[in-house]
């Protein structure tokens, strides 16, 4: 009898986990409504293909620092002001605070 369940023909890899990690993976998988295997695959794909790839690849420390400096410089620019103010309004609304345009990018984080 042939097993036709999805993934049975996929590559397999034996993995040793530190104490307690299996339970943590199980809890996260349950929280997201997926199997442990699907949870592990989702986490790996996010790290290898997503925004985290920037900070885990070769030269990642210098690349991440360069990107952070570039972003900080852009946030302070006049060009970014409308976008930053719109984001600040959304943050205030999500926090239950009144909307206001009085806060400028140079005042961010000084509450």
C-alpha positions as protocol buffer text, in pm:
chain_id: "A"
residue {
  index: 1
  type: UNK
  ca { x: 0 y: 0 z: 0 }
}
residue {
  index: 2
  type: UNK
  ca { x: 141 y: 336 z: -102 }
}
residue {
  index: 3
  type: UNK
  ca { x: 138 y: 635 z: 132 }
}
residue {
  index: 4
  type: UNK
  ca { x: 5 y: 932 z: -70 }
}
residue {
  index: 5
  type: UNK
  ca { x: 1 y: 1191 z: 206 }
}
residue {
  index: 6
  type: UNK
  ca { x: 162 y: 1523 z: 108 }
}
residue {
  index: 7
  type: UNK
  ca { x: 529 y: 1561 z: 186 }
}
residue {
  index: 8
  type: UNK
  ca { x: 608 y: 1192 z: 216 }
}
residue {
  index: 9
  type: UNK
  ca { x: 833 y: 1212 z: -89 }
}
residue {
  index: 10
  type: UNK
  ca { x: 1013 y: 1520 z: 40 }
}
residue {
  index: 11
  type: UNK
  ca { x: 1368 y: 1518 z: 168 }
}
residue {
  index: 12
  type: UNK
  ca { x: 1404 y: 1432 z: 534 }
}
residue {
  index: 13
  type: UNK
  ca { x: 1661 y: 1558 z: 781 }
}
residue {
  index: 14
  type: UNK
  ca { x: 1735 y: 1426 z: 1130 }
}
residue {
  index: 15
  type: UNK
  ca { x: 1756 y: 1712 z: 1379 }
}
residue {
  index: 16
  type: UNK
  ca { x: 1861 y: 1720 z: 1744 }
}
residue {
  index: 17
  type: UNK
  ca { x: 1681 y: 1984 z: 1952 }
}
residue {
  index: 18
  type: UNK
  ca { x: 1789 y: 2131 z: 2285 }
}
residue {
  index: 19
  type: UNK
  ca { x: 1580 y: 2037 z: 2589 }
}
residue {
  index: 20
  type: UNK
  ca { x: 1242 y: 2208 z: 2584 }
}
residue {
  index: 21
  type: UNK
  ca { x: 1258 y: 2328 z: 2223 }
}
residue {
  index: 22
  type: UNK
  ca { x: 1024 y: 2056 z: 2094 }
}
residue {
  index: 23
  type: UNK
  ca { x: 758 y: 2175 z: 2338 }
}
residue {
  index: 24
  type: UNK
  ca { x: 811 y: 2537 z: 2232 }
}
residue {
  index: 25
  type: UNK
  ca { x: 778 y: 2443 z: 1864 }
}
residue {
  index: 26
  type: UNK
  ca { x: 463 y: 2243 z: 1942 }
}
residue {
  index: 27
  type: UNK
  ca { x: 310 y: 2541 z: 2128 }
}
residue {
  index: 28
  type: UNK
  ca { x: 389 y: 2780 z: 1842 }
}
residue {
  index: 29
  type: UNK
  ca { x: 255 y: 2533 z: 1584 }
}
residue {
  index: 30
  type: UNK
  ca { x: -68 y: 2494 z: 1781 }
}
residue {
  index: 31
  type: UNK
  ca { x: -98 y: 2872 z: 1814 }
}
residue {
  index: 32
  type: UNK
  ca { x: -67 y: 2911 z: 1436 }
}
residue {
  index: 33
  type: UNK
  ca { x: -285 y: 2610 z: 1353 }
}
residue {
  index: 34
  type: UNK
  ca { x: -19 y: 2410 z: 1174 }
}
residue {
  index: 35
  type: UNK
  ca { x: 189 y: 2099 z: 1223 }
}
residue {
  index: 36
  type: UNK
  ca { x: 530 y: 2115 z: 1387 }
}
residue {
  index: 37
  type: UNK
  ca { x: 688 y: 2046 z: 1049 }
}
residue {
  index: 38
  type: UNK
  ca { x: 492 y: 2329 z: 885 }
}
residue {
  index: 39
  type: UNK
  ca { x: 588 y: 2563 z: 1171 }
}
residue {
  index: 40
  type: UNK
  ca { x: 958 y: 2481 z: 1131 }
}
residue {
  index: 41
  type: UNK
  ca { x: 939 y: 2523 z: 751 }
}
residue {
  index: 42
  type: UNK
  ca { x: 757 y: 2859 z: 787 }
}
residue {
  index: 43
  type: UNK
  ca { x: 1020 y: 2983 z: 1031 }
}
residue {
  index: 44
  type: UNK
  ca { x: 1308 y: 2870 z: 808 }
}
residue {
  index: 45
  type: UNK
  ca { x: 1152 y: 3026 z: 497 }
}
residue {
  index: 46
  type: UNK
  ca { x: 1097 y: 3356 z: 679 }
}
residue {
  index: 47
  type: UNK
  ca { x: 1462 y: 3359 z: 785 }
}
residue {
  index: 48
  type: UNK
  ca { x: 1612 y: 3246 z: 456 }
}
residue {
  index: 49
  type: UNK
  ca { x: 1385 y: 3434 z: 213 }
}
residue {
  index: 50
  type: UNK
  ca { x: 1233 y: 3720 z: 412 }
}
residue {
  index: 51
  type: UNK
  ca { x: 1356 y: 4041 z: 570 }
}
residue {
  index: 52
  type: UNK
  ca { x: 1559 y: 3846 z: 826 }
}
residue {
  index: 53
  type: UNK
  ca { x: 1784 y: 3725 z: 544 }
}
residue {
  index: 54
  type: UNK
  ca { x: 1941 y: 4072 z: 549 }
}
residue {
  index: 55
  type: UNK
  ca { x: 2068 y: 4026 z: 903 }
}
residue {
  index: 56
  type: UNK
  ca { x: 2177 y: 3663 z: 876 }
}
residue {
  index: 57
  type: UNK
  ca { x: 2369 y: 3655 z: 548 }
}
residue {
  index: 58
  type: UNK
  ca { x: 2737 y: 3715 z: 473 }
}
residue {
  index: 59
  type: UNK
  ca { x: 2850 y: 4060 z: 587 }
}
residue {
  index: 60
  type: UNK
  ca { x: 2518 y: 4095 z: 764 }
}
residue {
  index: 61
  type: UNK
  ca { x: 2638 y: 4314 z: 1050 }
}
residue {
  index: 62
  type: UNK
  ca { x: 2783 y: 4583 z: 827 }
}
residue {
  index: 63
  type: UNK
  ca { x: 2494 y: 4558 z: 581 }
}
residue {
  index: 64
  type: UNK
  ca { x: 2235 y: 4586 z: 859 }
}
residue {
  index: 65
  type: UNK
  ca { x: 2419 y: 4882 z: 1011 }
}
residue {
  index: 66
  type: UNK
  ca { x: 2437 y: 5054 z: 672 }
}
residue {
  index: 67
  type: UNK
  ca { x: 2065 y: 4994 z: 611 }
}
residue {
  index: 68
  type: UNK
  ca { x: 1975 y: 5123 z: 958 }
}
residue {
  index: 69
  type: UNK
  ca { x: 2182 y: 5439 z: 908 }
}
residue {
  index: 70
  type: UNK
  ca { x: 2026 y: 5496 z: 566 }
}
residue {
  index: 71
  type: UNK
  ca { x: 1676 y: 5450 z: 709 }
}
residue {
  index: 72
  type: UNK
  ca { x: 1747 y: 5685 z: 1001 }
}
residue {
  index: 73
  type: UNK
  ca { x: 1875 y: 5950 z: 760 }
}
residue {
  index: 74
  type: UNK
  ca { x: 1568 y: 5913 z: 537 }
}
residue {
  index: 75
  type: UNK
  ca { x: 1327 y: 5939 z: 834 }
}
residue {
  index: 76
  type: UNK
  ca { x: 1484 y: 6274 z: 926 }
}
residue {
  index: 77
  type: UNK
  ca { x: 1449 y: 6411 z: 571 }
}
residue {
  index: 78
  type: UNK
  ca { x: 1182 y: 6655 z: 452 }
}
residue {
  index: 79
  type: UNK
  ca { x: 1090 y: 6402 z: 183 }
}
residue {
  index: 80
  type: UNK
  ca { x: 987 y: 6149 z: 449 }
}
residue {
  index: 81
  type: UNK
  ca { x: 799 y: 6393 z: 676 }
}
residue {
  index: 82
  type: UNK
  ca { x: 447 y: 6329 z: 533 }
}
residue {
  index: 83
  type: UNK
  ca { x: 497 y: 5953 z: 552 }
}
residue {
  index: 84
  type: UNK
  ca { x: 643 y: 5966 z: 902 }
}
residue {
  index: 85
  type: UNK
  ca { x: 360 y: 6192 z: 1023 }
}
residue {
  index: 86
  type: UNK
  ca { x: 100 y: 5956 z: 873 }
}
residue {
  index: 87
  type: UNK
  ca { x: 265 y: 5662 z: 1050 }
}
residue {
  index: 88
  type: UNK
  ca { x: 276 y: 5854 z: 1377 }
}
residue {
  index: 89
  type: UNK
  ca { x: -97 y: 5930 z: 1346 }
}
residue {
  index: 90
  type: UNK
  ca { x: -170 y: 5560 z: 1294 }
}
residue {
  index: 91
  type: UNK
  ca { x: 41 y: 5468 z: 1597 }
}
residue {
  index: 92
  type: UNK
  ca { x: -143 y: 5725 z: 1809 }
}
residue {
  index: 93
  type: UNK
  ca { x: -481 y: 5595 z: 1694 }
}
residue {
  index: 94
  type: UNK
  ca { x: -375 y: 5237 z: 1773 }
}
residue {
  index: 95
  type: UNK
  ca { x: -266 y: 5352 z: 2119 }
}
residue {
  index: 96
  type: UNK
  ca { x: -599 y: 5530 z: 2170 }
}
residue {
  index: 97
  type: UNK
  ca { x: -435 y: 5873 z: 2165 }
}
residue {
  index: 98
  type: UNK
  ca { x: -575 y: 6174 z: 1975 }
}
residue {
  index: 99
  type: UNK
  ca { x: -448 y: 6232 z: 1621 }
}
residue {
  index: 100
  type: UNK
  ca { x: -208 y: 6524 z: 1588 }
}
residue {
  index: 101
  type: UNK
  ca { x: 39 y: 6654 z: 1333 }
}
residue {
  index: 102
  type: UNK
  ca { x: 238 y: 6843 z: 1595 }
}
residue {
  index: 103
  type: UNK
  ca { x: 495 y: 6567 z: 1647 }
}
residue {
  index: 104
  type: UNK
  ca { x: 774 y: 6575 z: 1393 }
}
residue {
  index: 105
  type: UNK
  ca { x: 1023 y: 6299 z: 1307 }
}
residue {
  index: 106
  type: UNK
  ca { x: 1295 y: 6458 z: 1521 }
}
residue {
  index: 107
  type: UNK
  ca { x: 1069 y: 6423 z: 1828 }
}
residue {
  index: 108
  type: UNK
  ca { x: 995 y: 6054 z: 1775 }
}
residue {
  index: 109
  type: UNK
  ca { x: 1059 y: 5834 z: 2075 }
}
residue {
  index: 110
  type: UNK
  ca { x: 1093 y: 6122 z: 2322 }
}
residue {
  index: 111
  type: UNK
  ca { x: 774 y: 6067 z: 2520 }
}
